[in-house]
Amino acid sequence: MTERLFAIGDIHGCSEALRSLIEAIDPQPQDTVVTLGDYVDRGPDSKGAIDQLIELRDRCTLVPLLGNHEEMMLDVLAGTAPYSWLQYGGNQTLDSYGFSGDLNCIPAAHREFFDECLDAWESDRFLFSHGNYLADRPLENQPIKILRWTNLKEMIPQPHISGKTAIVGHTANKSGEIVDLVHLKCIDTYCYGGKWLTGVELNSGQIWQFDKRGNPRR
């Protein structure tokens, strides 16, 4: 069977959207699924989203990237004061884990999943980062602040020196549409805010979108 390459945009705790998307794309063992980060915060069920991603590793090759929201969460787990994280949706994440004062409510398997997430990844035709990139540097030499924190409103990069098409998230398009700049596609389509979770099969260009209740876009 033909190998497929999927990218999934920012999930932000929208586990029902993710469930519907996974069911629709039906990943097979020969397929690769790249998730662009920001699995947690803001939406209602971050724990459920991470559970599904861990299970997805048994069905296909999963390439999870780390988003800035996971970075904030990991900083808190390492002892950083939680104020910034809570301001950007950490409360919803803690609620989904049943937090009552003890961060051990976040299971070891989830912490291990975050630890295994990549900063960026590339295939033969595409490069993937959570947020952005510098056009004149290979992926392995990109600053984390650019990859994970810099949105497209701050900087629209030129085509990458590799000639590969960049697939990013992080900059939520509140219209719910994919931002397509030819050399760059942003597939954060504002699911938690009332629009869509987007999945794309990059070889064919096929697109799937679901709202946070798991309903498909008509």
PDB file of C-alpha atoms in Angstrom:
ATOM      1  CA  MET A   1       0.000   0.000   0.000  1.00  0.00           C
ATOM      2  CA  THR A   2       1.070   3.601  -0.604  1.00  0.00           C
ATOM      3  CA  GLU A   3       2.691   5.359   2.325  1.00  0.00           C
ATOM      4  CA  ARG A   4       0.786   8.441   3.418  1.00  0.00           C
ATOM      5  CA  LEU A   5       2.131  11.493   5.252  1.00  0.00           C
ATOM      6  CA  PHE A   6      -0.311  13.347   7.480  1.00  0.00           C
ATOM      7  CA  ALA A   7       0.028  16.584   9.423  1.00  0.00           C
ATOM      8  CA  ILE A   8      -2.345  17.511  12.252  1.00  0.00           C
ATOM      9  CA  GLY A   9      -2.660  21.071  13.533  1.00  0.00           C
ATOM     10  CA  ASP A  10      -2.973  22.452  17.062  1.00  0.00           C
ATOM     11  CA  ILE A  11      -5.301  20.225  19.117  1.00  0.00           C
ATOM     12  CA  HIS A  12      -5.503  22.267  22.343  1.00  0.00           C
ATOM     13  CA  GLY A  13      -7.418  19.698  24.349  1.00  0.00           C
ATOM     14  CA  CYS A  14     -10.118  19.120  21.711  1.00  0.00           C
ATOM     15  CA  SER A  15     -10.138  15.357  22.152  1.00  0.00           C
ATOM     16  CA  GLU A  16     -13.450  14.742  20.365  1.00  0.00           C
ATOM     17  CA  ALA A  17     -12.172  16.539  17.265  1.00  0.00           C
ATOM     18  CA  LEU A  18      -9.005  14.456  17.408  1.00  0.00           C
ATOM     19  CA  ARG A  19     -10.985  11.239  17.824  1.00  0.00           C
ATOM     20  CA  SER A  20     -13.077  12.005  14.746  1.00  0.00           C
ATOM     21  CA  LEU A  21     -10.025  13.021  12.728  1.00  0.00           C
ATOM     22  CA  ILE A  22      -8.114   9.836  13.563  1.00  0.00           C
ATOM     23  CA  GLU A  23     -11.165   7.759  12.676  1.00  0.00           C
ATOM     24  CA  ALA A  24     -11.500   9.590   9.354  1.00  0.00           C
ATOM     25  CA  ILE A  25      -7.875   9.317   8.229  1.00  0.00           C
ATOM     26  CA  ASP A  26      -7.578   5.733   9.546  1.00  0.00           C
ATOM     27  CA  PRO A  27      -3.768   5.607   9.815  1.00  0.00           C
ATOM     28  CA  GLN A  28      -2.135   2.364   8.701  1.00  0.00           C
ATOM     29  CA  PRO A  29       1.214   0.878   9.795  1.00  0.00           C
ATOM     30  CA  GLN A  30       3.023   2.263   6.737  1.00  0.00           C
ATOM     31  CA  ASP A  31       1.733   5.821   7.329  1.00  0.00           C
ATOM     32  CA  THR A  32       3.450   8.706   9.132  1.00  0.00           C
ATOM     33  CA  VAL A  33       1.471  11.223  11.191  1.00  0.00           C
ATOM     34  CA  VAL A  34       3.186  14.460  12.227  1.00  0.00           C
ATOM     35  CA  THR A  35       1.454  16.351  15.021  1.00  0.00           C
ATOM     36  CA  LEU A  36       2.537  19.980  15.221  1.00  0.00           C
ATOM     37  CA  GLY A  37       2.315  20.538  18.986  1.00  0.00           C
ATOM     38  CA  ASP A  38       0.014  22.417  21.372  1.00  0.00           C
ATOM     39  CA  TYR A  39      -1.875  19.311  22.419  1.00  0.00           C
ATOM     40  CA  VAL A  40      -2.801  20.819  25.785  1.00  0.00           C
ATOM     41  CA  ASP A  41      -4.458  23.932  27.260  1.00  0.00           C
ATOM     42  CA  ARG A  42      -7.575  25.942  26.442  1.00  0.00           C
ATOM     43  CA  GLY A  43      -9.763  23.060  25.275  1.00  0.00           C
ATOM     44  CA  PRO A  44     -11.704  20.749  27.608  1.00  0.00           C
ATOM     45  CA  ASP A  45      -9.787  17.449  27.528  1.00  0.00           C
ATOM     46  CA  SER A  46      -6.018  17.687  27.240  1.00  0.00           C
ATOM     47  CA  LYS A  47      -5.601  14.372  29.059  1.00  0.00           C
ATOM     48  CA  GLY A  48      -7.864  12.614  26.578  1.00  0.00           C
ATOM     49  CA  ALA A  49      -5.962  14.113  23.654  1.00  0.00           C
ATOM     50  CA  ILE A  50      -2.631  12.846  24.986  1.00  0.00           C
ATOM     51  CA  ASP A  51      -4.125   9.407  25.660  1.00  0.00           C
ATOM     52  CA  GLN A  52      -5.172   9.209  22.014  1.00  0.00           C
ATOM     53  CA  LEU A  53      -1.771  10.284  20.721  1.00  0.00           C
ATOM     54  CA  ILE A  54      -0.044   7.652  22.842  1.00  0.00           C
ATOM     55  CA  GLU A  55      -2.429   5.017  21.462  1.00  0.00           C
ATOM     56  CA  LEU A  56      -1.829   6.284  17.918  1.00  0.00           C
ATOM     57  CA  ARG A  57       1.819   5.225  18.150  1.00  0.00           C
ATOM     58  CA  ASP A  58       0.633   1.601  17.993  1.00  0.00           C
ATOM     59  CA  ARG A  59      -1.083   2.173  14.639  1.00  0.00           C
ATOM     60  CA  CYS A  60       1.464   4.120  12.583  1.00  0.00           C
ATOM     61  CA  THR A  61       4.684   6.122  12.785  1.00  0.00           C
ATOM     62  CA  LEU A  62       3.842   9.111  14.963  1.00  0.00           C
ATOM     63  CA  VAL A  63       6.138  12.144  14.864  1.00  0.00           C
ATOM     64  CA  PRO A  64       5.011  14.482  17.666  1.00  0.00           C
ATOM     65  CA  LEU A  65       6.487  17.969  17.873  1.00  0.00           C
ATOM     66  CA  LEU A  66       6.623  19.986  21.080  1.00  0.00           C
ATOM     67  CA  GLY A  67       4.570  23.175  21.161  1.00  0.00           C
ATOM     68  CA  ASN A  68       5.025  26.235  23.338  1.00  0.00           C
ATOM     69  CA  HIS A  69       2.118  25.136  25.544  1.00  0.00           C
ATOM     70  CA  GLU A  70       3.830  21.820  26.289  1.00  0.00           C
ATOM     71  CA  GLU A  71       7.006  23.770  27.045  1.00  0.00           C
ATOM     72  CA  MET A  72       5.135  25.874  29.619  1.00  0.00           C
ATOM     73  CA  MET A  73       3.599  22.752  31.137  1.00  0.00           C
ATOM     74  CA  LEU A  74       6.955  20.987  31.372  1.00  0.00           C
ATOM     75  CA  ASP A  75       8.503  24.055  33.001  1.00  0.00           C
ATOM     76  CA  VAL A  76       5.839  23.920  35.711  1.00  0.00           C
ATOM     77  CA  LEU A  77       6.391  20.187  36.204  1.00  0.00           C
ATOM     78  CA  ALA A  78      10.099  20.996  36.646  1.00  0.00           C
ATOM     79  CA  GLY A  79       9.350  23.563  39.354  1.00  0.00           C
ATOM     80  CA  THR A  80       8.721  26.869  37.573  1.00  0.00           C
ATOM     81  CA  ALA A  81       5.971  29.068  39.034  1.00  0.00           C
ATOM     82  CA  PRO A  82       2.729  28.312  37.156  1.00  0.00           C
ATOM     83  CA  TYR A  83       1.393  31.830  36.598  1.00  0.00           C
ATOM     84  CA  SER A  84       2.200  32.173  32.889  1.00  0.00           C
ATOM     85  CA  TRP A  85       0.979  28.673  32.098  1.00  0.00           C
ATOM     86  CA  LEU A  86      -2.293  29.169  33.957  1.00  0.00           C
ATOM     87  CA  GLN A  87      -2.832  32.449  32.128  1.00  0.00           C
ATOM     88  CA  TYR A  88      -2.655  30.628  28.782  1.00  0.00           C
ATOM     89  CA  GLY A  89      -4.947  27.701  29.482  1.00  0.00           C
ATOM     90  CA  GLY A  90      -3.129  25.602  32.046  1.00  0.00           C
ATOM     91  CA  ASN A  91      -6.178  25.542  34.318  1.00  0.00           C
ATOM     92  CA  GLN A  92      -8.164  23.619  31.724  1.00  0.00           C
ATOM     93  CA  THR A  93      -5.335  21.123  31.387  1.00  0.00           C
ATOM     94  CA  LEU A  94      -5.092  20.579  35.135  1.00  0.00           C
ATOM     95  CA  ASP A  95      -8.860  20.147  35.346  1.00  0.00           C
ATOM     96  CA  SER A  96      -8.722  17.420  32.706  1.00  0.00           C
ATOM     97  CA  TYR A  97      -6.238  15.501  34.872  1.00  0.00           C
ATOM     98  CA  GLY A  98      -8.366  15.910  38.006  1.00  0.00           C
ATOM     99  CA  PHE A  99      -5.762  18.125  39.680  1.00  0.00           C
ATOM    100  CA  SER A 100      -6.380  18.724  43.376  1.00  0.00           C
ATOM    101  CA  GLY A 101      -3.013  20.089  44.462  1.00  0.00           C
ATOM    102  CA  ASP A 102      -0.663  17.276  43.420  1.00  0.00           C
ATOM    103  CA  LEU A 103       1.015  17.355  40.000  1.00  0.00           C
ATOM    104  CA  ASN A 104       1.472  13.592  40.216  1.00  0.00           C
ATOM    105  CA  CYS A 105      -2.017  13.467  38.716  1.00  0.00           C
ATOM    106  CA  ILE A 106      -0.183  13.781  35.382  1.00  0.00           C
ATOM    107  CA  PRO A 107       0.886  10.183  34.702  1.00  0.00           C
ATOM    108  CA  ALA A 108       4.417   9.100  33.914  1.00  0.00           C
ATOM    109  CA  ALA A 109       3.390   7.902  30.442  1.00  0.00           C
ATOM    110  CA  HIS A 110       2.253  11.420  29.550  1.00  0.00           C
ATOM    111  CA  ARG A 111       5.456  12.990  30.852  1.00  0.00           C
ATOM    112  CA  GLU A 112       7.455  10.474  28.818  1.00  0.00           C
ATOM    113  CA  PHE A 113       5.415  11.349  25.731  1.00  0.00           C
ATOM    114  CA  PHE A 114       6.279  15.038  26.136  1.00  0.00           C
ATOM    115  CA  ASP A 115       9.947  14.185  26.695  1.00  0.00           C
ATOM    116  CA  GLU A 116       9.981  12.268  23.405  1.00  0.00           C
ATOM    117  CA  CYS A 117       8.495  15.116  21.351  1.00  0.00           C
ATOM    118  CA  LEU A 118      10.788  16.679  18.752  1.00  0.00           C
ATOM    119  CA  ASP A 119      11.638  20.325  18.129  1.00  0.00           C
ATOM    120  CA  ALA A 120      11.212  19.941  14.356  1.00  0.00           C
ATOM    121  CA  TRP A 121      11.222  17.259  11.674  1.00  0.00           C
ATOM    122  CA  GLU A 122      11.570  16.965   7.913  1.00  0.00           C
ATOM    123  CA  SER A 123      10.734  14.504   5.168  1.00  0.00           C
ATOM    124  CA  ASP A 124      12.038  14.510   1.621  1.00  0.00           C
ATOM    125  CA  ARG A 125       9.591  17.242   0.518  1.00  0.00           C
ATOM    126  CA  PHE A 126       8.345  18.918   3.705  1.00  0.00           C
ATOM    127  CA  LEU A 127       9.680  20.464   6.889  1.00  0.00           C
ATOM    128  CA  PHE A 128       7.652  20.713  10.063  1.00  0.00           C
ATOM    129  CA  SER A 129       7.854  23.025  13.053  1.00  0.00           C
ATOM    130  CA  HIS A 130       5.338  24.168  15.601  1.00  0.00           C
ATOM    131  CA  GLY A 131       5.606  27.862  14.871  1.00  0.00           C
ATOM    132  CA  ASN A 132       8.169  29.197  12.429  1.00  0.00           C
ATOM    133  CA  TYR A 133      11.685  28.876  11.006  1.00  0.00           C
ATOM    134  CA  LEU A 134      14.630  30.895   9.735  1.00  0.00           C
ATOM    135  CA  ALA A 135      14.885  30.495   5.981  1.00  0.00           C
ATOM    136  CA  ASP A 136      18.696  30.466   5.803  1.00  0.00           C
ATOM    137  CA  ARG A 137      19.391  27.759   8.412  1.00  0.00           C
ATOM    138  CA  PRO A 138      18.946  23.980   8.351  1.00  0.00           C
ATOM    139  CA  LEU A 139      16.367  22.660  10.795  1.00  0.00           C
ATOM    140  CA  GLU A 140      18.966  21.307  13.199  1.00  0.00           C
ATOM    141  CA  ASN A 141      20.368  24.834  13.647  1.00  0.00           C
ATOM    142  CA  GLN A 142      17.101  26.657  14.272  1.00  0.00           C
ATOM    143  CA  PRO A 143      16.621  28.584  17.547  1.00  0.00           C
ATOM    144  CA  ILE A 144      13.947  27.073  19.772  1.00  0.00           C
ATOM    145  CA  LYS A 145      12.346  30.493  20.230  1.00  0.00           C
ATOM    146  CA  ILE A 146      11.761  30.667  16.476  1.00  0.00           C
ATOM    147  CA  LEU A 147      10.573  27.080  16.092  1.00  0.00           C
ATOM    148  CA  ARG A 148       8.218  27.116  19.059  1.00  0.00           C
ATOM    149  CA  TRP A 149       7.251  30.675  19.937  1.00  0.00           C
ATOM    150  CA  THR A 150       7.467  33.005  16.928  1.00  0.00           C
ATOM    151  CA  ASN A 151       4.138  33.354  15.147  1.00  0.00           C
ATOM    152  CA  LEU A 152       3.457  34.382  11.574  1.00  0.00           C
ATOM    153  CA  LYS A 153       2.173  37.780  12.685  1.00  0.00           C
ATOM    154  CA  GLU A 154       5.664  38.515  13.992  1.00  0.00           C
ATOM    155  CA  MET A 155       7.538  37.102  11.009  1.00  0.00           C
ATOM    156  CA  ILE A 156       6.581  35.518   7.708  1.00  0.00           C
ATOM    157  CA  PRO A 157       9.656  33.575   6.615  1.00  0.00           C
ATOM    158  CA  GLN A 158      10.992  33.357   3.107  1.00  0.00           C
ATOM    159  CA  PRO A 159      11.126  29.946   1.394  1.00  0.00           C
ATOM    160  CA  HIS A 160      13.514  27.620   3.209  1.00  0.00           C
ATOM    161  CA  ILE A 161      16.972  27.007   1.744  1.00  0.00           C
ATOM    162  CA  SER A 162      16.119  23.319   1.403  1.00  0.00           C
ATOM    163  CA  GLY A 163      13.358  24.108  -1.066  1.00  0.00           C
ATOM    164  CA  LYS A 164      10.951  22.108   1.074  1.00  0.00           C
ATOM    165  CA  THR A 165       7.424  23.252   1.882  1.00  0.00           C
ATOM    166  CA  ALA A 166       7.031  24.246   5.538  1.00  0.00           C
ATOM    167  CA  ILE A 167       4.074  22.937   7.550  1.00  0.00           C
ATOM    168  CA  VAL A 168       3.446  24.865  10.781  1.00  0.00           C
ATOM    169  CA  GLY A 169       0.802  25.588  13.405  1.00  0.00           C
ATOM    170  CA  HIS A 170       0.864  28.014  16.358  1.00  0.00           C
ATOM    171  CA  THR A 171      -0.659  31.026  14.558  1.00  0.00           C
ATOM    172  CA  ALA A 172      -4.383  30.384  14.883  1.00  0.00           C
ATOM    173  CA  ASN A 173      -6.392  31.508  11.875  1.00  0.00           C
ATOM    174  CA  LYS A 174      -9.705  32.493  13.423  1.00  0.00           C
ATOM    175  CA  SER A 175     -11.473  32.164  10.073  1.00  0.00           C
ATOM    176  CA  GLY A 176     -10.872  28.419  10.268  1.00  0.00           C
ATOM    177  CA  GLU A 177      -9.072  28.370   6.918  1.00  0.00           C
ATOM    178  CA  ILE A 178      -5.614  26.999   6.184  1.00  0.00           C
ATOM    179  CA  VAL A 179      -3.075  29.740   5.484  1.00  0.00           C
ATOM    180  CA  ASP A 180      -1.409  28.734   2.207  1.00  0.00           C
ATOM    181  CA  LEU A 181       1.609  30.801   1.153  1.00  0.00           C
ATOM    182  CA  VAL A 182       2.781  28.095  -1.280  1.00  0.00           C
ATOM    183  CA  HIS A 183       6.182  27.709   0.423  1.00  0.00           C
ATOM    184  CA  LEU A 184       4.454  27.541   3.828  1.00  0.00           C
ATOM    185  CA  LYS A 185       1.142  26.203   5.060  1.00  0.00           C
ATOM    186  CA  CYS A 186      -0.224  26.975   8.534  1.00  0.00           C
ATOM    187  CA  ILE A 187      -2.839  24.464   9.686  1.00  0.00           C
ATOM    188  CA  ASP A 188      -3.758  25.896  13.095  1.00  0.00           C
ATOM    189  CA  THR A 189      -7.425  26.544  12.361  1.00  0.00           C
ATOM    190  CA  TYR A 190      -8.656  27.572  15.841  1.00  0.00           C
ATOM    191  CA  CYS A 191     -10.468  24.431  16.972  1.00  0.00           C
ATOM    192  CA  TYR A 192     -10.750  25.388  20.639  1.00  0.00           C
ATOM    193  CA  GLY A 193     -12.141  28.802  19.676  1.00  0.00           C
ATOM    194  CA  GLY A 194     -15.025  27.442  17.640  1.00  0.00           C
ATOM    195  CA  LYS A 195     -13.549  26.516  14.266  1.00  0.00           C
ATOM    196  CA  TRP A 196     -11.685  23.358  13.228  1.00  0.00           C
ATOM    197  CA  LEU A 197      -8.995  20.818  13.924  1.00  0.00           C
ATOM    198  CA  THR A 198      -7.287  20.258  10.583  1.00  0.00           C
ATOM    199  CA  GLY A 199      -5.571  17.192   9.200  1.00  0.00           C
ATOM    200  CA  VAL A 200      -3.869  17.104   5.802  1.00  0.00           C
ATOM    201  CA  GLU A 201      -2.481  14.212   3.768  1.00  0.00           C
ATOM    202  CA  LEU A 202       0.431  16.000   2.199  1.00  0.00           C
ATOM    203  CA  ASN A 203       1.097  13.771  -0.799  1.00  0.00           C
ATOM    204  CA  SER A 204      -2.466  14.032  -2.110  1.00  0.00           C
ATOM    205  CA  GLY A 205      -3.474  17.361  -0.550  1.00  0.00           C
ATOM    206  CA  GLN A 206      -6.635  15.863   0.969  1.00  0.00           C
ATOM    207  CA  ILE A 207      -7.966  17.860   3.941  1.00  0.00           C
ATOM    208  CA  TRP A 208     -10.167  16.866   6.891  1.00  0.00           C
ATOM    209  CA  GLN A 209     -11.616  19.318   9.435  1.00  0.00           C
ATOM    210  CA  PHE A 210     -13.650  18.685  12.594  1.00  0.00           C
ATOM    211  CA  ASP A 211     -15.050  20.984  15.261  1.00  0.00           C
ATOM    212  CA  LYS A 212     -14.416  20.513  18.982  1.00  0.00           C
ATOM    213  CA  ARG A 213     -17.544  18.365  19.309  1.00  0.00           C
ATOM    214  CA  GLY A 214     -16.173  16.029  16.653  1.00  0.00           C
ATOM    215  CA  ASN A 215     -18.482  17.114  13.842  1.00  0.00           C
ATOM    216  CA  PRO A 216     -17.047  17.303  10.303  1.00  0.00           C
ATOM    217  CA  ARG A 217     -16.951  20.486   8.310  1.00  0.00           C
ATOM    218  CA  ARG A 218     -19.646  20.405   5.623  1.00  0.00           C
TER     219      ARG A 218
END
